[in-house]
PDB file of C-alpha atoms in Angstrom:
ATOM      1  CA  MET A   1     106.390  98.592 126.034  1.00  0.00           C
ATOM      2  CA  LYS A   2     104.447  98.401 129.032  1.00  0.00           C
ATOM      3  CA  LYS A   3     102.236  96.655 126.712  1.00  0.00           C
ATOM      4  CA  ALA A   4     104.698  93.984 125.218  1.00  0.00           C
ATOM      5  CA  LEU A   5     105.605  92.911 128.708  1.00  0.00           C
ATOM      6  CA  TYR A   6     102.358  92.526 129.711  1.00  0.00           C
ATOM      7  CA  ILE A   7     101.420  90.122 126.123  1.00  0.00           C
ATOM      8  CA  LEU A   8     104.293  88.059 127.900  1.00  0.00           C
ATOM      9  CA  PHE A   9     103.747  87.475 131.674  1.00  0.00           C
ATOM     10  CA  PHE A  10     100.148  86.093 129.770  1.00  0.00           C
ATOM     11  CA  LEU A  11     101.776  84.315 127.132  1.00  0.00           C
ATOM     12  CA  PHE A  12     103.320  82.985 130.262  1.00  0.00           C
ATOM     13  CA  PHE A  13     101.404  81.845 132.852  1.00  0.00           C
ATOM     14  CA  THR A  14      99.052  80.651 129.884  1.00  0.00           C
ATOM     15  CA  LEU A  15     102.016  78.401 129.670  1.00  0.00           C
ATOM     16  CA  LEU A  16     102.696  77.349 132.424  1.00  0.00           C
ATOM     17  CA  ASN A  17      98.735  76.687 133.189  1.00  0.00           C
ATOM     18  CA  ALA A  18      97.884  74.981 129.955  1.00  0.00           C
ATOM     19  CA  SER A  19      97.960  71.381 131.763  1.00  0.00           C
ATOM     20  CA  ARG A  20      95.978  72.648 135.042  1.00  0.00           C
ATOM     21  CA  ALA A  21      93.122  74.750 134.222  1.00  0.00           C
ATOM     22  CA  CYS A  22      91.459  76.413 131.395  1.00  0.00           C
ATOM     23  CA  ASN A  23      92.809  80.055 129.857  1.00  0.00           C
ATOM     24  CA  CYS A  24      90.250  82.677 128.672  1.00  0.00           C
ATOM     25  CA  SER A  25      92.262  84.675 126.745  1.00  0.00           C
ATOM     26  CA  ILE A  26      92.506  88.970 127.829  1.00  0.00           C
ATOM     27  CA  LEU A  27      93.444  89.349 123.439  1.00  0.00           C
ATOM     28  CA  SER A  28      89.792  88.378 123.503  1.00  0.00           C
ATOM     29  CA  THR A  29      87.378  91.313 122.762  1.00  0.00           C
ATOM     30  CA  VAL A  30      84.215  91.439 122.509  1.00  0.00           C
ATOM     31  CA  THR A  31      84.653  92.138 118.900  1.00  0.00           C
ATOM     32  CA  TYR A  32      86.244  89.095 117.947  1.00  0.00           C
ATOM     33  CA  GLN A  33      84.190  86.445 120.481  1.00  0.00           C
ATOM     34  CA  TYR A  34      81.145  88.508 117.940  1.00  0.00           C
ATOM     35  CA  GLN A  35      82.894  87.508 114.420  1.00  0.00           C
ATOM     36  CA  THR A  36      83.837  83.877 115.687  1.00  0.00           C
ATOM     37  CA  ALA A  37      80.237  82.879 116.713  1.00  0.00           C
ATOM     38  CA  ASP A  38      77.698  81.546 115.471  1.00  0.00           C
ATOM     39  CA  PHE A  39      75.550  83.414 117.995  1.00  0.00           C
ATOM     40  CA  VAL A  40      75.120  85.465 120.247  1.00  0.00           C
ATOM     41  CA  ALA A  41      72.070  86.814 122.633  1.00  0.00           C
ATOM     42  CA  SER A  42      71.375  87.804 125.965  1.00  0.00           C
ATOM     43  CA  VAL A  43      69.921  85.024 127.781  1.00  0.00           C
ATOM     44  CA  LYS A  44      68.101  83.916 130.715  1.00  0.00           C
ATOM     45  CA  ILE A  45      67.829  80.572 131.988  1.00  0.00           C
ATOM     46  CA  LEU A  46      65.117  78.970 132.485  1.00  0.00           C
ATOM     47  CA  LYS A  47      66.231  74.861 132.460  1.00  0.00           C
ATOM     48  CA  ASN A  48      69.156  72.815 132.774  1.00  0.00           C
ATOM     49  CA  TYR A  49      68.555  69.341 132.409  1.00  0.00           C
ATOM     50  CA  LYS A  50      70.848  67.119 133.546  1.00  0.00           C
ATOM     51  CA  ASN A  51      73.815  64.719 131.869  1.00  0.00           C
ATOM     52  CA  THR A  52      73.080  61.889 129.793  1.00  0.00           C
ATOM     53  CA  PRO A  53      75.274  59.438 127.748  1.00  0.00           C
ATOM     54  CA  GLU A  54      74.549  60.838 124.463  1.00  0.00           C
ATOM     55  CA  SER A  55      75.547  64.244 125.517  1.00  0.00           C
ATOM     56  CA  ASN A  56      78.358  63.494 127.655  1.00  0.00           C
ATOM     57  CA  GLU A  57      79.992  66.786 128.611  1.00  0.00           C
ATOM     58  CA  TYR A  58      77.726  68.821 127.930  1.00  0.00           C
ATOM     59  CA  TYR A  59      74.005  69.398 129.560  1.00  0.00           C
ATOM     60  CA  LYS A  60      71.369  71.199 128.199  1.00  0.00           C
ATOM     61  CA  SER A  61      69.266  74.028 129.119  1.00  0.00           C
ATOM     62  CA  ASP A  62      66.143  75.639 127.953  1.00  0.00           C
ATOM     63  CA  ILE A  63      66.163  79.904 127.448  1.00  0.00           C
ATOM     64  CA  GLU A  64      64.607  82.402 127.201  1.00  0.00           C
ATOM     65  CA  ILE A  65      66.105  85.004 124.616  1.00  0.00           C
ATOM     66  CA  ILE A  66      66.045  89.107 125.696  1.00  0.00           C
ATOM     67  CA  GLU A  67      68.616  90.320 122.778  1.00  0.00           C
ATOM     68  CA  LEU A  68      69.701  89.125 120.070  1.00  0.00           C
ATOM     69  CA  TYR A  69      72.503  90.035 117.715  1.00  0.00           C
ATOM     70  CA  LYS A  70      73.634  87.022 115.725  1.00  0.00           C
ATOM     71  CA  GLY A  71      72.178  84.142 114.773  1.00  0.00           C
ATOM     72  CA  LYS A  72      68.942  82.538 114.452  1.00  0.00           C
ATOM     73  CA  LYS A  73      66.335  81.952 118.118  1.00  0.00           C
ATOM     74  CA  VAL A  74      67.190  79.150 119.584  1.00  0.00           C
ATOM     75  CA  LYS A  75      64.825  77.894 122.751  1.00  0.00           C
ATOM     76  CA  ARG A  76      67.777  75.540 123.958  1.00  0.00           C
ATOM     77  CA  ILE A  77      71.619  74.934 124.437  1.00  0.00           C
ATOM     78  CA  SER A  78      74.434  72.634 125.158  1.00  0.00           C
ATOM     79  CA  VAL A  79      76.742  74.267 128.300  1.00  0.00           C
ATOM     80  CA  LEU A  80      80.053  72.374 128.573  1.00  0.00           C
ATOM     81  CA  GLY A  81      80.236  71.273 132.087  1.00  0.00           C
ATOM     82  CA  SER A  82      78.877  69.301 134.791  1.00  0.00           C
ATOM     83  CA  ASN A  83      74.876  68.633 135.772  1.00  0.00           C
ATOM     84  CA  GLY A  84      74.527  65.438 137.463  1.00  0.00           C
ATOM     85  CA  ASN A  85      78.020  63.599 136.107  1.00  0.00           C
ATOM     86  CA  ASN A  86      81.445  63.598 137.539  1.00  0.00           C
ATOM     87  CA  MET A  87      83.015  64.671 134.798  1.00  0.00           C
ATOM     88  CA  TYR A  88      85.928  67.288 134.788  1.00  0.00           C
ATOM     89  CA  ASN A  89      86.325  69.674 132.003  1.00  0.00           C
ATOM     90  CA  SER A  90      88.308  72.730 133.228  1.00  0.00           C
ATOM     91  CA  CYS A  91      86.338  74.876 130.140  1.00  0.00           C
ATOM     92  CA  GLY A  92      83.524  73.826 132.206  1.00  0.00           C
ATOM     93  CA  THR A  93      81.081  76.193 133.569  1.00  0.00           C
ATOM     94  CA  PHE A  94      77.138  75.720 135.266  1.00  0.00           C
ATOM     95  CA  ILE A  95      75.145  78.612 134.631  1.00  0.00           C
ATOM     96  CA  ASN A  96      72.275  78.423 137.669  1.00  0.00           C
ATOM     97  CA  VAL A  97      68.841  79.094 136.171  1.00  0.00           C
ATOM     98  CA  GLY A  98      66.911  82.254 136.351  1.00  0.00           C
ATOM     99  CA  GLU A  99      70.386  83.522 135.439  1.00  0.00           C
ATOM    100  CA  ILE A 100      70.997  86.042 132.748  1.00  0.00           C
ATOM    101  CA  ARG A 101      74.048  85.615 130.956  1.00  0.00           C
ATOM    102  CA  LEU A 102      75.492  86.924 127.172  1.00  0.00           C
ATOM    103  CA  ILE A 103      76.143  83.839 124.844  1.00  0.00           C
ATOM    104  CA  PHE A 104      78.585  83.263 122.240  1.00  0.00           C
ATOM    105  CA  GLY A 105      77.601  79.990 120.989  1.00  0.00           C
ATOM    106  CA  ASN A 106      78.502  78.016 118.330  1.00  0.00           C
ATOM    107  CA  LEU A 107      76.879  75.761 116.149  1.00  0.00           C
ATOM    108  CA  GLU A 108      77.800  72.800 115.950  1.00  0.00           C
ATOM    109  CA  LYS A 109      76.196  69.025 113.373  1.00  0.00           C
ATOM    110  CA  ASP A 110      73.178  69.050 115.025  1.00  0.00           C
ATOM    111  CA  GLY A 111      71.984  72.045 115.032  1.00  0.00           C
ATOM    112  CA  SER A 112      72.109  72.696 118.670  1.00  0.00           C
ATOM    113  CA  ILE A 113      74.594  75.858 119.968  1.00  0.00           C
ATOM    114  CA  SER A 114      77.004  74.603 122.301  1.00  0.00           C
ATOM    115  CA  THR A 115      79.058  77.399 124.326  1.00  0.00           C
ATOM    116  CA  TYR A 116      81.832  77.380 127.429  1.00  0.00           C
ATOM    117  CA  LEU A 117      83.536  79.146 129.809  1.00  0.00           C
ATOM    118  CA  CYS A 118      85.279  80.789 127.805  1.00  0.00           C
ATOM    119  CA  THR A 119      82.172  82.190 125.759  1.00  0.00           C
ATOM    120  CA  SER A 120      79.620  82.806 128.451  1.00  0.00           C
ATOM    121  CA  TYR A 121      80.888  84.361 131.250  1.00  0.00           C
ATOM    122  CA  TYR A 122      79.692  88.303 130.871  1.00  0.00           C
ATOM    123  CA  LYS A 123      76.593  89.005 132.934  1.00  0.00           C
ATOM    124  CA  PRO A 124      74.585  91.830 131.167  1.00  0.00           C
ATOM    125  CA  LEU A 125      73.308  92.821 134.475  1.00  0.00           C
ATOM    126  CA  SER A 126      75.933  93.710 135.743  1.00  0.00           C
ATOM    127  CA  VAL A 127      77.860  96.795 136.796  1.00  0.00           C
ATOM    128  CA  GLY A 128      81.096  96.103 134.211  1.00  0.00           C
ATOM    129  CA  TYR A 129      78.978  95.143 131.495  1.00  0.00           C
ATOM    130  CA  GLU A 130      78.134  98.507 131.426  1.00  0.00           C
ATOM    131  CA  ASP A 131      80.735 100.568 131.636  1.00  0.00           C
ATOM    132  CA  ASN A 132      82.436  98.432 129.078  1.00  0.00           C
ATOM    133  CA  LYS A 133      80.040  99.293 127.115  1.00  0.00           C
ATOM    134  CA  VAL A 134      79.647  95.618 125.672  1.00  0.00           C
ATOM    135  CA  ALA A 135      75.730  96.454 124.500  1.00  0.00           C
ATOM    136  CA  GLN A 136      76.712  99.480 122.443  1.00  0.00           C
ATOM    137  CA  LYS A 137      79.587  97.289 120.472  1.00  0.00           C
ATOM    138  CA  LEU A 138      76.961  94.435 119.840  1.00  0.00           C
ATOM    139  CA  ARG A 139      74.387  96.965 118.700  1.00  0.00           C
ATOM    140  CA  LEU A 140      77.333  98.340 116.559  1.00  0.00           C
ATOM    141  CA  LEU A 141      78.035  95.012 115.082  1.00  0.00           C
ATOM    142  CA  ASN A 142      74.677  93.778 114.863  1.00  0.00           C
ATOM    143  CA  ALA A 143      74.317  96.319 112.209  1.00  0.00           C
ATOM    144  CA  ALA A 144      77.844  95.740 110.202  1.00  0.00           C
ATOM    145  CA  ALA A 145      78.465  92.125 110.752  1.00  0.00           C
ATOM    146  CA  LYS A 146      75.553  90.025 111.780  1.00  0.00           C
ATOM    147  CA  ASN A 147      76.669  87.661 108.296  1.00  0.00           C
ATOM    148  CA  HIS A 148      79.882  87.394 109.546  1.00  0.00           C
ATOM    149  CA  ARG A 149      81.744  84.346 110.515  1.00  0.00           C
ATOM    150  CA  ILE A 150      85.780  83.551 110.029  1.00  0.00           C
ATOM    151  CA  SER A 151      87.659  80.998 111.893  1.00  0.00           C
ATOM    152  CA  VAL A 152      90.621  82.043 113.704  1.00  0.00           C
ATOM    153  CA  SER A 153      93.295  79.641 115.255  1.00  0.00           C
ATOM    154  CA  ASN A 154      94.804  82.717 117.473  1.00  0.00           C
ATOM    155  CA  ASP A 155      93.010  85.225 119.106  1.00  0.00           C
ATOM    156  CA  ALA A 156      96.060  87.689 118.616  1.00  0.00           C
ATOM    157  CA  ALA A 157      95.286  87.979 114.510  1.00  0.00           C
ATOM    158  CA  LEU A 158      92.392  90.155 115.501  1.00  0.00           C
ATOM    159  CA  TYR A 159      94.420  91.919 118.685  1.00  0.00           C
ATOM    160  CA  PRO A 160      95.844  95.834 117.322  1.00  0.00           C
ATOM    161  CA  TYR A 161      98.931  94.787 119.980  1.00  0.00           C
ATOM    162  CA  ASP A 162     101.299  97.051 118.256  1.00  0.00           C
ATOM    163  CA  PHE A 163      99.107  99.610 117.609  1.00  0.00           C
ATOM    164  CA  LYS A 164     101.206 102.935 119.116  1.00  0.00           C
ATOM    165  CA  GLN A 165      98.074 104.387 122.157  1.00  0.00           C
ATOM    166  CA  ILE A 166      97.531 108.047 121.875  1.00  0.00           C
ATOM    167  CA  TYR A 167      97.991 109.582 125.171  1.00  0.00           C
ATOM    168  CA  ASP A 168      95.190 111.487 126.109  1.00  0.00           C
ATOM    169  CA  PRO A 169      94.012 110.445 129.610  1.00  0.00           C
ATOM    170  CA  GLU A 170      89.715 112.630 129.406  1.00  0.00           C
ATOM    171  CA  LEU A 171      89.489 109.797 126.329  1.00  0.00           C
ATOM    172  CA  ALA A 172      91.426 107.038 127.846  1.00  0.00           C
ATOM    173  CA  ASN A 173      88.154 105.154 128.404  1.00  0.00           C
ATOM    174  CA  ASN A 174      86.738 105.353 124.839  1.00  0.00           C
ATOM    175  CA  TYR A 175      87.154 103.053 122.216  1.00  0.00           C
ATOM    176  CA  SER A 176      87.171 101.809 118.269  1.00  0.00           C
ATOM    177  CA  ILE A 177      85.923  98.756 115.774  1.00  0.00           C
ATOM    178  CA  VAL A 178      87.428  99.377 112.772  1.00  0.00           C
ATOM    179  CA  LYS A 179      86.291  97.927 110.020  1.00  0.00           C
ATOM    180  CA  VAL A 180      89.011  96.579 106.948  1.00  0.00           C
ATOM    181  CA  LYS A 181      88.422  94.962 103.762  1.00  0.00           C
ATOM    182  CA  LEU A 182      91.370  92.846 102.006  1.00  0.00           C
ATOM    183  CA  ASP A 183      91.904  92.221  98.754  1.00  0.00           C
ATOM    184  CA  HIS A 184      93.287  87.963  98.065  1.00  0.00           C
ATOM    185  CA  GLU A 185      97.464  89.141  98.587  1.00  0.00           C
ATOM    186  CA  GLY A 186      96.506  90.587 101.970  1.00  0.00           C
ATOM    187  CA  LYS A 187      96.270  94.340 101.548  1.00  0.00           C
ATOM    188  CA  PRO A 188      93.831  96.862 102.868  1.00  0.00           C
ATOM    189  CA  LEU A 189      91.262  97.901 100.353  1.00  0.00           C
ATOM    190  CA  HIS A 190      89.080  99.608 102.550  1.00  0.00           C
ATOM    191  CA  ILE A 191      89.102 100.947 106.024  1.00  0.00           C
ATOM    192  CA  LYS A 192      85.924 102.106 108.179  1.00  0.00           C
ATOM    193  CA  CYS A 193      85.758 103.146 111.105  1.00  0.00           C
ATOM    194  CA  LEU A 194      82.129 101.657 112.450  1.00  0.00           C
ATOM    195  CA  THR A 195      82.151 104.115 115.810  1.00  0.00           C
ATOM    196  CA  LYS A 196      82.572 108.051 115.055  1.00  0.00           C
ATOM    197  CA  GLU A 197      85.627 109.977 115.320  1.00  0.00           C
ATOM    198  CA  GLN A 198      87.223 112.558 114.592  1.00  0.00           C
ATOM    199  CA  GLN A 199      89.709 112.905 111.003  1.00  0.00           C
ATOM    200  CA  LYS A 200      92.531 112.478 112.537  1.00  0.00           C
ATOM    201  CA  LEU A 201      92.293 109.317 114.317  1.00  0.00           C
ATOM    202  CA  ILE A 202      90.730 107.941 110.950  1.00  0.00           C
ATOM    203  CA  LYS A 203      93.956 109.189 108.995  1.00  0.00           C
ATOM    204  CA  HIS A 204      95.942 107.246 111.757  1.00  0.00           C
ATOM    205  CA  TYR A 205      93.780 104.091 112.070  1.00  0.00           C
ATOM    206  CA  LYS A 206      94.610 104.222 107.614  1.00  0.00           C
ATOM    207  CA  THR A 207      98.151 104.666 108.780  1.00  0.00           C
ATOM    208  CA  TYR A 208      98.538 101.506 110.680  1.00  0.00           C
ATOM    209  CA  PHE A 209      96.754  99.768 108.795  1.00  0.00           C
ATOM    210  CA  THR A 210      97.798  99.826 105.564  1.00  0.00           C
ATOM    211  CA  ASN A 211     101.616 100.572 106.317  1.00  0.00           C
ATOM    212  CA  GLU A 212     102.231  98.885 110.047  1.00  0.00           C
ATOM    213  CA  VAL A 213      99.758  95.350 110.078  1.00  0.00           C
ATOM    214  CA  ASP A 214     101.789  92.400 109.412  1.00  0.00           C
ATOM    215  CA  TRP A 215      99.000  91.263 107.352  1.00  0.00           C
ATOM    216  CA  LYS A 216     101.084  87.881 105.839  1.00  0.00           C
ATOM    217  CA  GLY A 217     101.849  86.546 109.392  1.00  0.00           C
ATOM    218  CA  ARG A 218      98.180  87.753 110.506  1.00  0.00           C
ATOM    219  CA  LEU A 219      96.297  85.698 107.626  1.00  0.00           C
ATOM    220  CA  ASN A 220      98.252  83.046 108.880  1.00  0.00           C
ATOM    221  CA  ARG A 221      95.764  82.204 111.710  1.00  0.00           C
ATOM    222  CA  ILE A 222      92.839  82.881 109.660  1.00  0.00           C
ATOM    223  CA  LYS A 223      91.236  80.600 107.567  1.00  0.00           C
ATOM    224  CA  VAL A 224      90.980  82.576 104.161  1.00  0.00           C
ATOM    225  CA  LYS A 225      89.471  80.985 101.076  1.00  0.00           C
ATOM    226  CA  SER A 226      92.024  80.669  98.428  1.00  0.00           C
ATOM    227  CA  GLY A 227      92.318  83.274  96.100  1.00  0.00           C
ATOM    228  CA  LYS A 228      89.830  85.842  98.033  1.00  0.00           C
ATOM    229  CA  GLY A 229      89.488  88.241 100.196  1.00  0.00           C
ATOM    230  CA  ILE A 230      88.463  88.700 103.765  1.00  0.00           C
ATOM    231  CA  THR A 231      86.487  91.621 105.917  1.00  0.00           C
ATOM    232  CA  LEU A 232      87.795  91.234 109.668  1.00  0.00           C
ATOM    233  CA  PHE A 233      86.407  94.022 112.562  1.00  0.00           C
ATOM    234  CA  PHE A 234      89.140  95.189 114.877  1.00  0.00           C
ATOM    235  CA  GLU A 235      88.850  96.364 118.079  1.00  0.00           C
ATOM    236  CA  ILE A 236      91.038  99.042 119.943  1.00  0.00           C
ATOM    237  CA  ASN A 237      91.328 101.308 122.563  1.00  0.00           C
ATOM    238  CA  PRO A 238      93.680 103.666 120.917  1.00  0.00           C
ATOM    239  CA  TYR A 239      94.253 106.101 124.115  1.00  0.00           C
ATOM    240  CA  THR A 240      96.155 105.842 127.030  1.00  0.00           C
ATOM    241  CA  ASN A 241      96.557 107.390 130.623  1.00  0.00           C
ATOM    242  CA  THR A 242     100.513 106.830 130.898  1.00  0.00           C
ATOM    243  CA  LYS A 243     102.751 110.000 129.498  1.00  0.00           C
ATOM    244  CA  PRO A 244     104.602 108.477 127.204  1.00  0.00           C
ATOM    245  CA  ASN A 245     109.073 107.952 128.678  1.00  0.00           C
ATOM    246  CA  ASN A 246     110.292 110.706 126.119  1.00  0.00           C
TER     247      ASN A 246
END
């Protein structure tokens, strides 16, 4: 109930501010961003270039790749934001020279990699980055999904909002990454945990993904080739420190 109210509040807040600000969804997990990106790496900004009429709302940045998790190595990225012009975009950002950021980038038609506010805010040197085990998650995904890319119209399609958490305060900070392979009709064929889990939790996941997920509703938000199956990765916090009401 508490989770449902939280999601409703977020959706209300998003609609209320849609015309005024860029909204980076709280449903957008590391795992979600990884599988919807063409390029994922922690990078150091070496040089920023001014916006030009050709680049319009984007400015270019020379980078040094510290750790590559997905895609091909590049020496330059395009960042949505203002560096020397008067244009404004609520999803724009500016990353200072010397800063280290985690970049989830999209491959553009000209072969360049682009990013913006919601796909470049993780800071690998911050305490929160380590606390949220971001690098650990990325290495797991790199081993299992480095060639995996999907297009999703709504990130709620890959958020386990109806998953019933298990009460266990000692494990409340744990996370799981679950790989689900579906056939062309949306029927689960294979369910596998990338993280090491107890058999009881694995069984819980298999029940959830097989019997409780509305795959038809979710797949309507994901671009799936006609007659083809699809593989999806879910990031889940299976435990909670909040006692159930009953």
